[in-house]
mmCIF file of C-alpha atoms in Angstrom:
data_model
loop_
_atom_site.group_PDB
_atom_site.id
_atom_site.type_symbol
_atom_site.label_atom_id
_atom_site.label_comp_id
_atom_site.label_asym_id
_atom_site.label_seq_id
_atom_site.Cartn_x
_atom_site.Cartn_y
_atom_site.Cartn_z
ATOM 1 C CA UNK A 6 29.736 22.732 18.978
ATOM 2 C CA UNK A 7 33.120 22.764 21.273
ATOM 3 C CA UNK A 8 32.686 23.922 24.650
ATOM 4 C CA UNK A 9 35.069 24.344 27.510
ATOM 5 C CA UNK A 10 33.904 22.756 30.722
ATOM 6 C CA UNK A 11 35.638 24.544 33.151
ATOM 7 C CA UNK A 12 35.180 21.978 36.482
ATOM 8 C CA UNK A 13 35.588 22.552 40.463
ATOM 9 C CA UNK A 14 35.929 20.567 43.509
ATOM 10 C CA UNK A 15 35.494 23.566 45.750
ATOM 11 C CA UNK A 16 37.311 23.458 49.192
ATOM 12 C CA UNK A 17 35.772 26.756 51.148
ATOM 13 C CA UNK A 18 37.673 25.338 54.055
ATOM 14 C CA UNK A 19 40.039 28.694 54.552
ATOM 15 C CA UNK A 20 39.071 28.692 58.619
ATOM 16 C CA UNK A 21 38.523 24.910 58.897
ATOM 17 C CA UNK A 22 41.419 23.224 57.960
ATOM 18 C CA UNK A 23 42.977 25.066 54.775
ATOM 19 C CA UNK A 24 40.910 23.736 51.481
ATOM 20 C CA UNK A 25 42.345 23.463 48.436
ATOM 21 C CA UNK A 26 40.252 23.586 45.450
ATOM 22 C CA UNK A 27 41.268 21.300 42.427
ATOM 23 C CA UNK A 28 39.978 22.377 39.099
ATOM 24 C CA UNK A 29 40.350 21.950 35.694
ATOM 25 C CA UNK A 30 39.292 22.509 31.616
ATOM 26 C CA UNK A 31 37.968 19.963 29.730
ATOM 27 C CA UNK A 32 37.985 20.545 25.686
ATOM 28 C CA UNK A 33 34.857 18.868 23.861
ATOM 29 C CA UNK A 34 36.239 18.728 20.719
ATOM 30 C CA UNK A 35 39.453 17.454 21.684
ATOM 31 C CA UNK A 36 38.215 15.009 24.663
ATOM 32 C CA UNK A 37 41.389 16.005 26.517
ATOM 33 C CA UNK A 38 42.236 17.922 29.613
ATOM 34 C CA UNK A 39 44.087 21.943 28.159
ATOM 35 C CA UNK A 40 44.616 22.774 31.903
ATOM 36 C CA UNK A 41 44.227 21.903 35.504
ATOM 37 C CA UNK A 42 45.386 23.316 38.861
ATOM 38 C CA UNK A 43 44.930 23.959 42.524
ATOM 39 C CA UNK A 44 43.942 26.553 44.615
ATOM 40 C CA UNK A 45 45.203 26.664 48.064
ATOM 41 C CA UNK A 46 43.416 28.462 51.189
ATOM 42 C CA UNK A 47 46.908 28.467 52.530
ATOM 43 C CA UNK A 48 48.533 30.993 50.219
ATOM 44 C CA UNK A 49 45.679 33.822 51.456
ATOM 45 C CA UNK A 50 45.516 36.352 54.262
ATOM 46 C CA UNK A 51 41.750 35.332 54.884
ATOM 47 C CA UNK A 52 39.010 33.421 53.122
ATOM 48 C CA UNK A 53 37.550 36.297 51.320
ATOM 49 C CA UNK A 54 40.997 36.698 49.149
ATOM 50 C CA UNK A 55 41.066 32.467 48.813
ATOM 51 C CA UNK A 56 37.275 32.911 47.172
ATOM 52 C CA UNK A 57 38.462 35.755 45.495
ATOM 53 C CA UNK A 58 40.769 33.680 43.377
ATOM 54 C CA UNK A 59 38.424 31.261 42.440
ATOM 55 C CA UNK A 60 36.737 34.340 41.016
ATOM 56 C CA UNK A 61 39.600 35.776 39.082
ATOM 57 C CA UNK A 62 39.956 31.729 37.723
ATOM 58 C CA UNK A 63 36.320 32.113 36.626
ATOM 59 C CA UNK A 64 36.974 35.961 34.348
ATOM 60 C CA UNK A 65 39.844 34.487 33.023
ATOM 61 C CA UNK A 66 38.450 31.714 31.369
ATOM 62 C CA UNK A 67 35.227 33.409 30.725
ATOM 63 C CA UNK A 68 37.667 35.942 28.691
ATOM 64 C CA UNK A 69 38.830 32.977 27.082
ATOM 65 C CA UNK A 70 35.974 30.990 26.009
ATOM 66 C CA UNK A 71 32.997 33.336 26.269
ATOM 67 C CA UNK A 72 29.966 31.545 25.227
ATOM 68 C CA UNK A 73 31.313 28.578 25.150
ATOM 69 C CA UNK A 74 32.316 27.925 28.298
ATOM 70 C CA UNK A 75 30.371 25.624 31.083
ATOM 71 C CA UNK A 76 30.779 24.910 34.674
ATOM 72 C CA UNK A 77 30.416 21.943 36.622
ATOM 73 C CA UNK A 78 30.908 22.076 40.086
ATOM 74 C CA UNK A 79 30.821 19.422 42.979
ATOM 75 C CA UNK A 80 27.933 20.232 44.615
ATOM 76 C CA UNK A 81 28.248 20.170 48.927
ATOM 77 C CA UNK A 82 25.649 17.544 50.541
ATOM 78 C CA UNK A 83 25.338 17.334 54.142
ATOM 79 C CA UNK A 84 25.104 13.705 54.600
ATOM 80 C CA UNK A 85 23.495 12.273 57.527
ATOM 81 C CA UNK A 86 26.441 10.605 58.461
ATOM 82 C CA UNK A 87 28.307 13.403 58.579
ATOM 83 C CA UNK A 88 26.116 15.609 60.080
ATOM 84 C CA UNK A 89 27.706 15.581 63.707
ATOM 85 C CA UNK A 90 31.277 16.603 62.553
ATOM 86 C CA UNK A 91 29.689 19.538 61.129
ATOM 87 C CA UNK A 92 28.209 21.130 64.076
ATOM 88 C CA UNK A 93 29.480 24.314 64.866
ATOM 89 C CA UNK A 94 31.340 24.464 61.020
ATOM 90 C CA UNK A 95 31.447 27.705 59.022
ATOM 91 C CA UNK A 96 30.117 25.985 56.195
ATOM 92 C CA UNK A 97 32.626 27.714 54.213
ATOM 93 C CA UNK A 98 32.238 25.457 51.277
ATOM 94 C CA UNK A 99 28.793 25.899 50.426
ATOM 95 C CA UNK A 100 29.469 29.801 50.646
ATOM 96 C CA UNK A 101 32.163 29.113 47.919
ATOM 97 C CA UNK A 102 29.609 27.238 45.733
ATOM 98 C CA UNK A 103 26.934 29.669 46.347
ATOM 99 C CA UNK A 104 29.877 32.433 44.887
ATOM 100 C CA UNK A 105 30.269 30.474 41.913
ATOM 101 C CA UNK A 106 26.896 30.072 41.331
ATOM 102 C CA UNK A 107 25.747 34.046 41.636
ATOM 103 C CA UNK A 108 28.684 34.251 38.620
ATOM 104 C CA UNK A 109 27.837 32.189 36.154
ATOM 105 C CA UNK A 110 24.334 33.332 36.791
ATOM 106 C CA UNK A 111 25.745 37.326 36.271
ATOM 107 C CA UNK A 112 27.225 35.768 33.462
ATOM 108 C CA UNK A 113 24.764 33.840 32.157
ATOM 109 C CA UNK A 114 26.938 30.691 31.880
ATOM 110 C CA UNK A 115 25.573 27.092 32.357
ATOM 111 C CA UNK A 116 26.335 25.911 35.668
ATOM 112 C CA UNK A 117 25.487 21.959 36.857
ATOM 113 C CA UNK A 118 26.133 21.092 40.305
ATOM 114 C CA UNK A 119 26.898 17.359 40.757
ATOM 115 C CA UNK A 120 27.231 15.602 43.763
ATOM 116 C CA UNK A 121 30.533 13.525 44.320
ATOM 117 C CA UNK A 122 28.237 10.358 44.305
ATOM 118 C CA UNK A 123 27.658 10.490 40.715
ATOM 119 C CA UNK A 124 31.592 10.619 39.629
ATOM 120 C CA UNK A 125 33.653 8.784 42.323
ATOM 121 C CA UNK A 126 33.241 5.008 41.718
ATOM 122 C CA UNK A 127 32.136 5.840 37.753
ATOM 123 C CA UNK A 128 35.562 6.954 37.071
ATOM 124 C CA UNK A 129 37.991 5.596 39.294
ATOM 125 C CA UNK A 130 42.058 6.451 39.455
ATOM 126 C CA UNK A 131 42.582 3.145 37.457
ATOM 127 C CA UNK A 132 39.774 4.148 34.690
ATOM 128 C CA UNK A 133 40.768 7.612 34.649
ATOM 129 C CA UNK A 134 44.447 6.295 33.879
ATOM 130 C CA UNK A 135 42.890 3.622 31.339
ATOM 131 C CA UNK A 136 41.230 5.850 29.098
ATOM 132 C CA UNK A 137 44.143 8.414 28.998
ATOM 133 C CA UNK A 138 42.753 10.969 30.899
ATOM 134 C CA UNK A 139 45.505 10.626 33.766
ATOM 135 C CA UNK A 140 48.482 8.921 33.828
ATOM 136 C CA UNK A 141 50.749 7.093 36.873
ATOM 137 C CA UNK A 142 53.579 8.913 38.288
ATOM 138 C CA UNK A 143 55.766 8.078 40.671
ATOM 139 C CA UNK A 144 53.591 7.967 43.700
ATOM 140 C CA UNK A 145 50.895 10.423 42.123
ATOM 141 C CA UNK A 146 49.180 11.064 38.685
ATOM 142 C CA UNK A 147 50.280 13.456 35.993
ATOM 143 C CA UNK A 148 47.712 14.597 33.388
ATOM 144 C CA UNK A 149 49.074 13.916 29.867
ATOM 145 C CA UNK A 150 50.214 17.404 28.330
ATOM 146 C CA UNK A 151 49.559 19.505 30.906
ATOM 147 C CA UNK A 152 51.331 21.591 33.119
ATOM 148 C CA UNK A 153 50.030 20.963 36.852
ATOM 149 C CA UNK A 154 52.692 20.145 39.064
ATOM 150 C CA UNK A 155 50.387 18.694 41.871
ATOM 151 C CA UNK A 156 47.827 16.822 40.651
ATOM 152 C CA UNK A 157 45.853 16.784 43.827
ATOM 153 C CA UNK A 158 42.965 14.344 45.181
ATOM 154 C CA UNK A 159 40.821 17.709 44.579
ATOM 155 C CA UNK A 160 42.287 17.967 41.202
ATOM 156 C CA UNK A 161 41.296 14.391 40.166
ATOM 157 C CA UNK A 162 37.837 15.309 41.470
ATOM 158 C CA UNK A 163 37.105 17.891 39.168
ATOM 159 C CA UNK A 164 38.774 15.529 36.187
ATOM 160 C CA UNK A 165 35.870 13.112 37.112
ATOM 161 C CA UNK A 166 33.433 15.774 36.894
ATOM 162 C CA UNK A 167 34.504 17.319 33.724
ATOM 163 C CA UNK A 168 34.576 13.818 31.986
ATOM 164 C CA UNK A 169 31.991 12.433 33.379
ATOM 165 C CA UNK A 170 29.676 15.691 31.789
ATOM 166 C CA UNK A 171 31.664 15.583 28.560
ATOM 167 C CA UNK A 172 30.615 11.662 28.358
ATOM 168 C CA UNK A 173 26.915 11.590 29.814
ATOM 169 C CA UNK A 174 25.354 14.893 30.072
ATOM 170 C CA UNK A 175 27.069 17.421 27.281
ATOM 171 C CA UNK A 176 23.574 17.608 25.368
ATOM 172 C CA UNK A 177 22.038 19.408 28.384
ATOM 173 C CA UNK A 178 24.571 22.667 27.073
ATOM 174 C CA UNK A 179 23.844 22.320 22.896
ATOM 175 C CA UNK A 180 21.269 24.849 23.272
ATOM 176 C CA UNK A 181 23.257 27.114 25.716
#
């Protein structure tokens, strides 16, 4: 069955540093990238109307792809080594993920968090570009057929994700 794997690297970062969130849609059936895009803290009043958008992103492609539609998001890990910049953080991000998650669960749409361990050396720039997924441009990346004028480190992020799922782990949704 075709599904949709709508995929997010989630920056909640509105206070901390203005996130942007790369995300994209992956088609099973046609192993390609339909559509991919950003979504910048910067262009809202607070962070409430940044997470908002993520939101409206979700009902729109829930509109479009009902039950077949999947998320995968890049789950937020405090890492040891990291734990000491953190201090005194908003932890903004996790409250983003924790959105995302209470919607697909009002939805009842299959939601996989992954951690950015299991994509980031698995499918490199170079491998991504190999395998047709992404291609070089000028400085940057472009994704073949697609309109996404910034194809930003977050937006390569959730092209990992969404291919790495659609390679490895797509039988975990044949049921769903």
């Amino acid at each position: 069955m075709n599904k949709f794997i709508l995929s997010f690297d989630p920056s909640g970062s509105w206070h901390e540093g203005k996130g942007t969130t790369g995300w994209c849609v992956f088609s099973t059936a046609d192993k390609r990238i339909t559509c991919a895009g950003n979504i910048a803290a910067d262009k809202f009043n607070c962070a409430e109307a940044y997470w908002c958008k993520h939101l409206e992103l979700l009902e729109n492609f829930y509109a479009k792809y009902k039950n077949k539609l999947v998320l995968v998001v890049e789950d937020y890990l405090l890492y040891e080594s990291k734990a000491k910049s953190q201090i005194n953080s908003r932890m903004e991000t996790p409250k983003l993920i924790g959105i995302i998650q209470i919607w697909a669960y009002q939805h009842s749409v299959p939601l996989l968090l992954e951690p950015a361990s299991a994509v980031k050396t698995r499918w490199s720039n170079d491998i991504l570009n190999y395998k047709g997924y992404i291609k070089k441009s000028g400085r940057g990346y472009m994704i073949p057929n697609v309109k996404c004028p910034d194809v930003t480190r977050h937006c390569l992020d959730a092209v990992r994700h969404a291919v790495h799922v659609a390679t490895f782990r797509l039988e975990e949704f044949e049921d769903g």
